[in-house]
């Protein structure tokens, strides 16, 4: 209670700050809307571009699989799965330390450095040969990517109000989904370069997309503003006037005083409070169970389409249909969640639809109708994760302090990457090409995720009912 009182006192002091003429800072609704539009055009595109590069570099190995990657490198499918697990493990290990560093040094330096680091690894993985180099590059890629996604989520909460975050979280994840839609089309073209300069198509894929990431990292460091209070880039470019910067900061703090950041480090108390918060458990398990199939599809969906009877290289382009549809469902989920202020129910609906399409894929596992199986698979991909960004917004809204919000976002993305460790082993060579056992396990995992979504909604509903007896309800659902 003492910590909460201190935050309230400090925040109230911050909110009462006056402008240069000694009057309380005020602004019009039109002025605020214009500033938010400018933030949307400045902050979001750079974060989305970084996410786009990240997904290209960690997801293009699924496209490489259709170009004899296993044969050329000299590894088995089981060893390939181990490498995918190491990628996720590397992300999990450094997720929280990365966000703590972000809290201290700020987004332009830390996020930009991360993009450059994984861009170098992504580029030079084109020259891997043998099991050792393959495992090393996957682990290094994960270590360098660790913290990027929660760092972006936390940064968004510093620029936007509570009823704006679900939409912006969804826009942020557009980078991921846009890469999913483009990667197959890009791969279809690049993989035809096999033989040029003596390189395989998958080598050109890693080289060109890795070099693109390095360019994104340079742009991010050069252009991203330091903070809403100091909207200046490292190059000295100032994006907002002093008054506009005050409005940007005050509008967020007046909406949610817990976003006040009095220190440049996360306290031990905030770390302890986050890790002992039992309300996070159903969120953690929902993400762990519900996102595992997405990691499986990221690596094996192109190969599945080939097994349906379609062309080896064309399968990459065909599969992009699901990713483009996912982009639309993701935006719809975020917009509806902010409009209705019902994040929890929207998360439940998303997991429920995923559950239904997962059952459809399992039922059709013996079908010889390739077109039908492709249609159901693409539709399942379109609904595999629109709830994920809204889920992150839901968690962020229920964090008590800025420090807790930072650690919570790290744990949220950690659970998604632990899901990657599970998802990487769901499809095994001896189960190919139908993957009966794999699809059965996926069905069980999503069923459990659905139960966790029900539990997460129920806990906040019950807690608010109990608290209404004593005063105002405090939890968002």
CSV table of C-alpha atoms in Angstrom, one decimal, residues 6-397:
chain,number,residue,atom,x,y,z
A,6,UNK,CA,3.9,7.0,-3.3
A,7,UNK,CA,3.1,6.4,-6.9
A,8,UNK,CA,-0.2,8.2,-6.5
A,9,UNK,CA,1.4,11.2,-4.8
A,10,UNK,CA,4.2,11.5,-7.4
A,11,UNK,CA,1.8,11.1,-10.3
A,12,UNK,CA,-0.5,13.8,-8.9
A,13,UNK,CA,2.4,16.1,-8.6
A,14,UNK,CA,3.4,15.3,-12.2
A,15,UNK,CA,-0.1,15.9,-13.5
A,16,UNK,CA,-0.4,19.3,-11.8
A,17,UNK,CA,2.6,20.7,-13.7
A,18,UNK,CA,1.9,24.1,-15.3
A,19,UNK,CA,3.0,25.6,-18.6
A,20,UNK,CA,5.4,28.5,-19.1
A,21,UNK,CA,2.7,31.1,-18.3
A,22,UNK,CA,1.9,29.5,-14.9
A,23,UNK,CA,-1.5,28.2,-16.0
A,24,UNK,CA,-2.6,24.5,-15.8
A,25,UNK,CA,-1.8,22.8,-19.1
A,26,UNK,CA,-4.9,22.3,-21.2
A,27,UNK,CA,-5.6,21.4,-24.8
A,28,UNK,CA,-8.5,20.8,-27.2
A,29,UNK,CA,-9.7,17.5,-28.4
A,30,UNK,CA,-8.8,18.4,-32.0
A,31,UNK,CA,-5.3,19.3,-30.9
A,32,UNK,CA,-4.9,16.0,-29.2
A,33,UNK,CA,-6.2,14.0,-32.1
A,34,UNK,CA,-3.8,15.8,-34.5
A,35,UNK,CA,-0.9,14.9,-32.2
A,36,UNK,CA,-1.9,11.3,-31.9
A,37,UNK,CA,-2.1,11.0,-35.7
A,38,UNK,CA,1.5,12.4,-35.9
A,39,UNK,CA,2.6,9.8,-33.3
A,40,UNK,CA,1.0,7.1,-35.4
A,41,UNK,CA,3.0,8.2,-38.4
A,42,UNK,CA,6.3,8.5,-36.4
A,43,UNK,CA,6.5,5.8,-33.7
A,44,UNK,CA,4.4,3.0,-35.2
A,45,UNK,CA,6.0,2.7,-38.6
A,46,UNK,CA,9.5,2.2,-37.2
A,47,UNK,CA,8.3,-0.3,-34.6
A,48,UNK,CA,6.3,-2.2,-37.3
A,49,UNK,CA,9.3,-2.1,-39.7
A,50,UNK,CA,11.5,-3.6,-36.9
A,51,UNK,CA,8.9,-6.4,-36.3
A,52,UNK,CA,8.7,-7.0,-40.0
A,53,UNK,CA,12.5,-7.6,-40.2
A,54,UNK,CA,12.4,-9.8,-37.1
A,55,UNK,CA,9.8,-12.1,-38.5
A,56,UNK,CA,11.5,-12.3,-41.9
A,57,UNK,CA,14.8,-13.4,-40.3
A,58,UNK,CA,13.4,-16.0,-37.9
A,59,UNK,CA,10.6,-17.3,-40.2
A,60,UNK,CA,12.4,-17.6,-43.5
A,61,UNK,CA,13.9,-20.9,-42.5
A,62,UNK,CA,10.4,-22.4,-43.2
A,63,UNK,CA,10.8,-21.2,-46.8
A,64,UNK,CA,14.4,-22.5,-46.9
A,65,UNK,CA,13.1,-25.9,-46.1
A,66,UNK,CA,11.4,-26.1,-49.6
A,67,UNK,CA,14.8,-25.5,-51.2
A,68,UNK,CA,16.7,-28.6,-50.0
A,69,UNK,CA,18.0,-26.7,-46.9
A,70,UNK,CA,18.3,-29.9,-44.8
A,71,UNK,CA,20.3,-31.7,-47.5
A,72,UNK,CA,22.6,-28.8,-48.3
A,73,UNK,CA,23.4,-28.1,-44.6
A,74,UNK,CA,23.7,-31.8,-43.8
A,75,UNK,CA,21.2,-32.1,-40.9
A,76,UNK,CA,18.1,-34.2,-40.2
A,77,UNK,CA,14.6,-33.1,-39.4
A,78,UNK,CA,15.0,-33.9,-35.7
A,79,UNK,CA,18.2,-31.8,-35.6
A,80,UNK,CA,16.3,-29.0,-37.5
A,81,UNK,CA,13.7,-29.1,-34.7
A,82,UNK,CA,16.4,-28.8,-32.0
A,83,UNK,CA,17.7,-25.7,-33.7
A,84,UNK,CA,14.3,-24.1,-33.7
A,85,UNK,CA,14.1,-24.9,-29.9
A,86,UNK,CA,17.4,-23.2,-29.4
A,87,UNK,CA,16.1,-20.1,-31.2
A,88,UNK,CA,13.2,-19.9,-28.8
A,89,UNK,CA,15.3,-20.8,-25.8
A,90,UNK,CA,17.8,-18.0,-26.6
A,91,UNK,CA,14.9,-15.5,-26.7
A,92,UNK,CA,13.5,-16.7,-23.3
A,93,UNK,CA,16.9,-16.5,-21.5
A,94,UNK,CA,17.4,-12.8,-22.2
A,95,UNK,CA,13.8,-11.6,-22.4
A,96,UNK,CA,13.6,-10.0,-19.0
A,97,UNK,CA,17.3,-8.7,-18.8
A,98,UNK,CA,16.7,-7.1,-22.2
A,99,UNK,CA,13.6,-5.2,-21.0
A,100,UNK,CA,15.4,-4.0,-17.9
A,101,UNK,CA,18.2,-2.6,-20.1
A,102,UNK,CA,15.5,-0.9,-22.3
A,103,UNK,CA,14.0,0.7,-19.2
A,104,UNK,CA,17.4,2.3,-18.4
A,105,UNK,CA,18.8,3.3,-21.8
A,106,UNK,CA,15.7,3.9,-23.9
A,107,UNK,CA,14.3,2.5,-27.2
A,108,UNK,CA,16.4,4.2,-29.9
A,109,UNK,CA,19.7,2.8,-28.5
A,110,UNK,CA,18.7,-0.6,-27.2
A,111,UNK,CA,16.1,-1.7,-29.8
A,112,UNK,CA,18.2,-0.3,-32.6
A,113,UNK,CA,21.3,-2.2,-31.3
A,114,UNK,CA,19.2,-5.4,-31.2
A,115,UNK,CA,18.1,-5.1,-34.8
A,116,UNK,CA,21.7,-4.6,-35.9
A,117,UNK,CA,22.9,-7.6,-33.9
A,118,UNK,CA,20.4,-10.1,-35.2
A,119,UNK,CA,20.7,-8.6,-38.7
A,120,UNK,CA,24.4,-9.6,-38.7
A,121,UNK,CA,23.6,-13.1,-37.5
A,122,UNK,CA,20.8,-13.5,-40.0
A,123,UNK,CA,23.1,-12.4,-42.9
A,124,UNK,CA,26.0,-14.6,-42.1
A,125,UNK,CA,23.9,-17.7,-41.4
A,126,UNK,CA,23.8,-18.0,-45.2
A,127,UNK,CA,27.2,-19.7,-45.0
A,128,UNK,CA,26.4,-22.3,-42.3
A,129,UNK,CA,27.4,-25.9,-43.1
A,130,UNK,CA,26.9,-28.8,-40.7
A,131,UNK,CA,25.1,-29.3,-37.4
A,132,UNK,CA,27.3,-27.2,-35.2
A,133,UNK,CA,27.1,-24.0,-37.2
A,134,UNK,CA,23.4,-24.5,-37.7
A,135,UNK,CA,22.7,-24.9,-33.9
A,136,UNK,CA,25.0,-21.9,-33.1
A,137,UNK,CA,23.3,-19.5,-35.6
A,138,UNK,CA,19.8,-20.4,-34.4
A,139,UNK,CA,20.9,-19.8,-30.7
A,140,UNK,CA,22.6,-16.6,-31.5
A,141,UNK,CA,19.7,-15.4,-33.5
A,142,UNK,CA,17.4,-16.0,-30.5
A,143,UNK,CA,19.8,-14.3,-28.1
A,144,UNK,CA,20.0,-11.2,-30.3
A,145,UNK,CA,16.2,-11.0,-30.9
A,146,UNK,CA,15.4,-11.4,-27.2
A,147,UNK,CA,13.4,-8.5,-25.8
A,148,UNK,CA,12.5,-6.8,-29.1
A,149,UNK,CA,8.8,-7.6,-29.0
A,150,UNK,CA,8.1,-6.8,-25.3
A,151,UNK,CA,10.3,-3.7,-25.7
A,152,UNK,CA,8.1,-2.5,-28.6
A,153,UNK,CA,4.9,-3.3,-26.5
A,154,UNK,CA,6.2,-1.4,-23.5
A,155,UNK,CA,7.3,1.6,-25.7
A,156,UNK,CA,3.8,1.8,-27.1
A,157,UNK,CA,2.3,2.1,-23.6
A,158,UNK,CA,4.5,5.1,-23.0
A,159,UNK,CA,3.0,7.0,-26.0
A,160,UNK,CA,-0.7,6.0,-25.9
A,161,UNK,CA,-3.7,6.0,-23.5
A,162,UNK,CA,-5.4,2.8,-22.3
A,163,UNK,CA,-8.2,2.9,-24.8
A,164,UNK,CA,-5.7,3.3,-27.6
A,165,UNK,CA,-3.3,0.4,-26.8
A,166,UNK,CA,-5.2,-2.6,-28.2
A,167,UNK,CA,-5.4,-1.0,-31.6
A,168,UNK,CA,-1.7,0.0,-31.6
A,169,UNK,CA,-0.6,-3.4,-30.3
A,170,UNK,CA,-2.5,-4.9,-33.2
A,171,UNK,CA,-0.8,-2.5,-35.6
A,172,UNK,CA,2.5,-3.4,-34.1
A,173,UNK,CA,1.9,-7.1,-34.8
A,174,UNK,CA,1.1,-6.2,-38.4
A,175,UNK,CA,4.9,-6.2,-38.9
A,176,UNK,CA,4.9,-9.9,-37.9
A,177,UNK,CA,1.9,-10.7,-40.1
A,178,UNK,CA,2.9,-8.5,-43.0
A,179,UNK,CA,6.2,-10.4,-43.1
A,180,UNK,CA,4.3,-13.7,-43.0
A,181,UNK,CA,2.3,-12.5,-46.0
A,182,UNK,CA,5.3,-11.2,-47.9
A,183,UNK,CA,7.8,-13.8,-47.0
A,184,UNK,CA,6.3,-16.5,-49.2
A,185,UNK,CA,6.1,-14.2,-52.2
A,186,UNK,CA,9.6,-12.9,-51.6
A,187,UNK,CA,10.9,-16.5,-51.1
A,188,UNK,CA,9.3,-17.6,-54.3
A,189,UNK,CA,11.3,-15.1,-56.2
A,190,UNK,CA,14.6,-15.3,-54.3
A,191,UNK,CA,14.7,-19.1,-54.2
A,192,UNK,CA,14.8,-19.1,-58.0
A,193,UNK,CA,18.3,-17.6,-57.7
A,194,UNK,CA,19.8,-21.0,-56.9
A,195,UNK,CA,23.0,-21.3,-58.8
A,196,UNK,CA,23.8,-17.6,-59.1
A,197,UNK,CA,27.4,-17.0,-57.9
A,198,UNK,CA,27.4,-20.7,-56.8
A,199,UNK,CA,25.0,-20.1,-54.0
A,200,UNK,CA,21.8,-22.0,-53.2
A,201,UNK,CA,18.4,-20.2,-53.2
A,202,UNK,CA,18.1,-20.4,-49.4
A,203,UNK,CA,21.6,-18.8,-49.1
A,204,UNK,CA,20.4,-15.8,-51.2
A,205,UNK,CA,17.3,-15.7,-49.0
A,206,UNK,CA,19.3,-15.3,-45.8
A,207,UNK,CA,21.8,-12.9,-47.3
A,208,UNK,CA,19.3,-10.4,-48.9
A,209,UNK,CA,16.8,-10.4,-46.0
A,210,UNK,CA,19.7,-10.1,-43.4
A,211,UNK,CA,21.1,-7.0,-45.3
A,212,UNK,CA,17.6,-5.5,-45.3
A,213,UNK,CA,17.5,-5.9,-41.5
A,214,UNK,CA,20.8,-4.1,-41.1
A,215,UNK,CA,19.3,-1.1,-43.0
A,216,UNK,CA,16.2,-1.2,-40.7
A,217,UNK,CA,18.5,-1.1,-37.7
A,218,UNK,CA,20.4,2.0,-38.9
A,219,UNK,CA,17.1,3.8,-39.7
A,220,UNK,CA,15.7,3.0,-36.3
A,221,UNK,CA,18.7,4.3,-34.4
A,222,UNK,CA,18.8,7.5,-36.5
A,223,UNK,CA,15.1,8.4,-36.5
A,224,UNK,CA,13.3,6.9,-33.4
A,225,UNK,CA,12.5,9.6,-30.8
A,226,UNK,CA,14.0,9.3,-27.3
A,227,UNK,CA,10.6,9.5,-25.4
A,228,UNK,CA,7.3,11.4,-25.4
A,229,UNK,CA,8.8,13.9,-22.9
A,230,UNK,CA,11.9,14.4,-25.2
A,231,UNK,CA,10.7,13.7,-28.8
A,232,UNK,CA,14.1,14.1,-30.4
A,233,UNK,CA,16.1,11.6,-32.4
A,234,UNK,CA,19.7,10.7,-31.7
A,235,UNK,CA,20.5,12.7,-34.9
A,236,UNK,CA,19.0,15.8,-33.2
A,237,UNK,CA,15.8,15.8,-35.2
A,238,UNK,CA,13.0,17.3,-33.1
A,239,UNK,CA,9.5,16.1,-34.0
A,240,UNK,CA,7.3,18.1,-31.6
A,241,UNK,CA,7.4,21.5,-29.9
A,242,UNK,CA,7.8,21.9,-26.2
A,243,UNK,CA,4.1,22.4,-25.7
A,244,UNK,CA,3.3,19.4,-27.9
A,245,UNK,CA,5.7,17.2,-25.9
A,246,UNK,CA,4.0,18.3,-22.6
A,247,UNK,CA,0.6,17.4,-24.1
A,248,UNK,CA,1.8,14.0,-25.3
A,249,UNK,CA,3.2,13.2,-21.8
A,250,UNK,CA,0.3,14.6,-19.7
A,251,UNK,CA,-2.5,13.0,-21.7
A,252,UNK,CA,-1.1,9.6,-21.1
A,253,UNK,CA,-0.4,10.2,-17.4
A,254,UNK,CA,-3.8,11.7,-16.7
A,255,UNK,CA,-5.4,8.7,-18.3
A,256,UNK,CA,-3.2,6.2,-16.3
A,257,UNK,CA,-0.9,7.6,-13.5
A,258,UNK,CA,0.7,4.2,-13.2
A,259,UNK,CA,2.7,4.9,-16.4
A,260,UNK,CA,4.7,7.6,-14.5
A,261,UNK,CA,8.3,6.5,-14.5
A,262,UNK,CA,10.1,8.2,-11.6
A,263,UNK,CA,13.3,6.0,-12.0
A,264,UNK,CA,15.4,4.8,-14.8
A,265,UNK,CA,15.5,1.3,-13.4
A,266,UNK,CA,13.1,-1.5,-12.5
A,267,UNK,CA,13.0,-1.9,-8.7
A,268,UNK,CA,13.5,-5.3,-7.0
A,269,UNK,CA,10.0,-4.8,-5.5
A,270,UNK,CA,8.5,-4.5,-8.9
A,271,UNK,CA,10.2,-7.6,-10.2
A,272,UNK,CA,9.1,-9.6,-7.1
A,273,UNK,CA,5.5,-8.3,-7.4
A,274,UNK,CA,5.3,-9.4,-11.0
A,275,UNK,CA,6.7,-12.9,-10.4
A,276,UNK,CA,4.4,-13.4,-7.4
A,277,UNK,CA,1.3,-12.2,-9.2
A,278,UNK,CA,-0.8,-15.3,-9.4
A,279,UNK,CA,-3.3,-13.6,-11.8
A,280,UNK,CA,-0.6,-13.9,-14.5
A,281,UNK,CA,-0.7,-17.7,-14.5
A,282,UNK,CA,-3.7,-18.3,-16.8
A,283,UNK,CA,-2.3,-15.7,-19.2
A,284,UNK,CA,1.0,-17.4,-19.2
A,285,UNK,CA,-0.5,-20.9,-19.9
A,286,UNK,CA,-3.0,-19.5,-22.4
A,287,UNK,CA,-0.1,-18.1,-24.4
A,288,UNK,CA,2.1,-21.1,-23.9
A,289,UNK,CA,-0.6,-23.5,-25.2
A,290,UNK,CA,-2.3,-21.3,-27.7
A,291,UNK,CA,0.8,-20.0,-29.5
A,292,UNK,CA,2.7,-23.4,-29.8
A,293,UNK,CA,0.8,-24.3,-33.0
A,294,UNK,CA,1.7,-21.0,-34.6
A,295,UNK,CA,5.4,-21.9,-34.2
A,296,UNK,CA,4.8,-25.3,-35.8
A,297,UNK,CA,3.0,-23.7,-38.8
A,298,UNK,CA,5.8,-21.2,-39.2
A,299,UNK,CA,8.3,-24.0,-39.8
A,300,UNK,CA,6.2,-26.6,-41.5
A,301,UNK,CA,3.2,-25.0,-43.2
A,302,UNK,CA,5.0,-24.7,-46.6
A,303,UNK,CA,6.0,-28.4,-46.4
A,304,UNK,CA,2.4,-29.3,-45.5
A,305,UNK,CA,1.1,-27.5,-48.6
A,306,UNK,CA,3.6,-29.5,-50.7
A,307,UNK,CA,2.3,-32.7,-49.2
A,308,UNK,CA,-1.2,-31.7,-50.3
A,309,UNK,CA,0.1,-32.0,-53.9
A,310,UNK,CA,1.1,-28.5,-54.8
A,311,UNK,CA,4.4,-27.3,-56.4
A,312,UNK,CA,7.4,-27.1,-54.1
A,313,UNK,CA,8.2,-23.4,-54.7
A,314,UNK,CA,4.7,-22.2,-55.4
A,315,UNK,CA,3.6,-23.5,-52.0
A,316,UNK,CA,5.5,-20.5,-50.4
A,317,UNK,CA,3.5,-18.0,-52.4
A,318,UNK,CA,0.1,-19.8,-51.9
A,319,UNK,CA,0.6,-19.9,-48.1
A,320,UNK,CA,0.9,-16.1,-47.9
A,321,UNK,CA,-2.9,-16.0,-48.4
A,322,UNK,CA,-3.4,-17.1,-44.7
A,323,UNK,CA,-1.0,-14.4,-43.5
A,324,UNK,CA,-2.7,-11.6,-45.4
A,325,UNK,CA,-6.0,-12.7,-43.9
A,326,UNK,CA,-4.4,-12.9,-40.4
A,327,UNK,CA,-3.3,-9.3,-40.9
A,328,UNK,CA,-7.0,-8.2,-41.4
A,329,UNK,CA,-8.3,-10.3,-38.5
A,330,UNK,CA,-5.6,-8.9,-36.2
A,331,UNK,CA,-6.6,-5.3,-37.0
A,332,UNK,CA,-10.2,-6.1,-36.5
A,333,UNK,CA,-9.6,-7.7,-33.1
A,334,UNK,CA,-7.6,-4.7,-31.8
A,335,UNK,CA,-10.1,-2.1,-33.1
A,336,UNK,CA,-13.1,-4.0,-31.6
A,337,UNK,CA,-11.3,-4.5,-28.3
A,338,UNK,CA,-10.6,-0.8,-27.9
A,339,UNK,CA,-14.1,0.2,-29.1
A,340,UNK,CA,-15.9,-2.2,-26.7
A,341,UNK,CA,-13.3,-2.1,-23.9
A,342,UNK,CA,-13.7,-5.9,-23.7
A,343,UNK,CA,-10.2,-7.3,-24.2
A,344,UNK,CA,-10.8,-10.5,-22.3
A,345,UNK,CA,-13.9,-11.6,-24.2
A,346,UNK,CA,-12.2,-10.8,-27.5
A,347,UNK,CA,-9.2,-13.0,-26.5
A,348,UNK,CA,-11.7,-15.8,-25.6
A,349,UNK,CA,-13.4,-15.5,-29.0
A,350,UNK,CA,-10.1,-15.6,-30.8
A,351,UNK,CA,-9.0,-18.8,-29.0
A,352,UNK,CA,-12.4,-20.3,-29.6
A,353,UNK,CA,-12.2,-19.8,-33.3
A,354,UNK,CA,-8.6,-21.2,-33.4
A,355,UNK,CA,-9.9,-24.3,-31.5
A,356,UNK,CA,-12.6,-24.8,-34.1
A,357,UNK,CA,-10.3,-24.6,-37.1
A,358,UNK,CA,-7.8,-26.8,-35.3
A,359,UNK,CA,-10.4,-29.5,-35.0
A,360,UNK,CA,-11.1,-29.1,-38.7
A,361,UNK,CA,-7.4,-29.7,-39.6
A,362,UNK,CA,-7.3,-32.8,-37.4
A,363,UNK,CA,-10.6,-34.3,-38.9
A,364,UNK,CA,-9.2,-33.8,-42.5
A,365,UNK,CA,-5.8,-35.3,-41.8
A,366,UNK,CA,-6.8,-38.5,-43.8
A,367,UNK,CA,-8.5,-36.5,-46.6
A,368,UNK,CA,-7.1,-36.8,-50.2
A,369,UNK,CA,-8.8,-33.6,-51.2
A,370,UNK,CA,-5.7,-31.3,-51.3
A,371,UNK,CA,-7.8,-28.2,-52.1
A,372,UNK,CA,-10.0,-28.7,-49.1
A,373,UNK,CA,-7.1,-29.3,-46.8
A,374,UNK,CA,-5.3,-26.2,-48.1
A,375,UNK,CA,-8.5,-24.1,-47.6
A,376,UNK,CA,-8.9,-25.2,-44.0
A,377,UNK,CA,-5.2,-24.8,-43.2
A,378,UNK,CA,-5.1,-21.2,-44.7
A,379,UNK,CA,-8.3,-20.3,-42.7
A,380,UNK,CA,-6.7,-21.7,-39.5
A,381,UNK,CA,-3.6,-19.5,-40.1
A,382,UNK,CA,-5.9,-16.5,-40.6
A,383,UNK,CA,-7.3,-17.0,-37.1
A,384,UNK,CA,-4.3,-18.5,-35.3
A,385,UNK,CA,-3.2,-15.3,-33.5
A,386,UNK,CA,-5.5,-12.2,-33.8
A,387,UNK,CA,-6.1,-12.5,-30.1
A,388,UNK,CA,-2.4,-12.4,-29.2
A,389,UNK,CA,-1.9,-8.6,-29.5
A,390,UNK,CA,-5.2,-7.9,-27.6
A,391,UNK,CA,-4.0,-10.3,-24.9
A,392,UNK,CA,-0.8,-8.2,-24.5
A,393,UNK,CA,-2.9,-5.0,-24.2
A,394,UNK,CA,-5.1,-6.7,-21.6
A,395,UNK,CA,-2.1,-7.6,-19.5
A,396,UNK,CA,-0.6,-4.2,-19.8
A,397,UNK,CA,-3.7,-2.5,-18.6
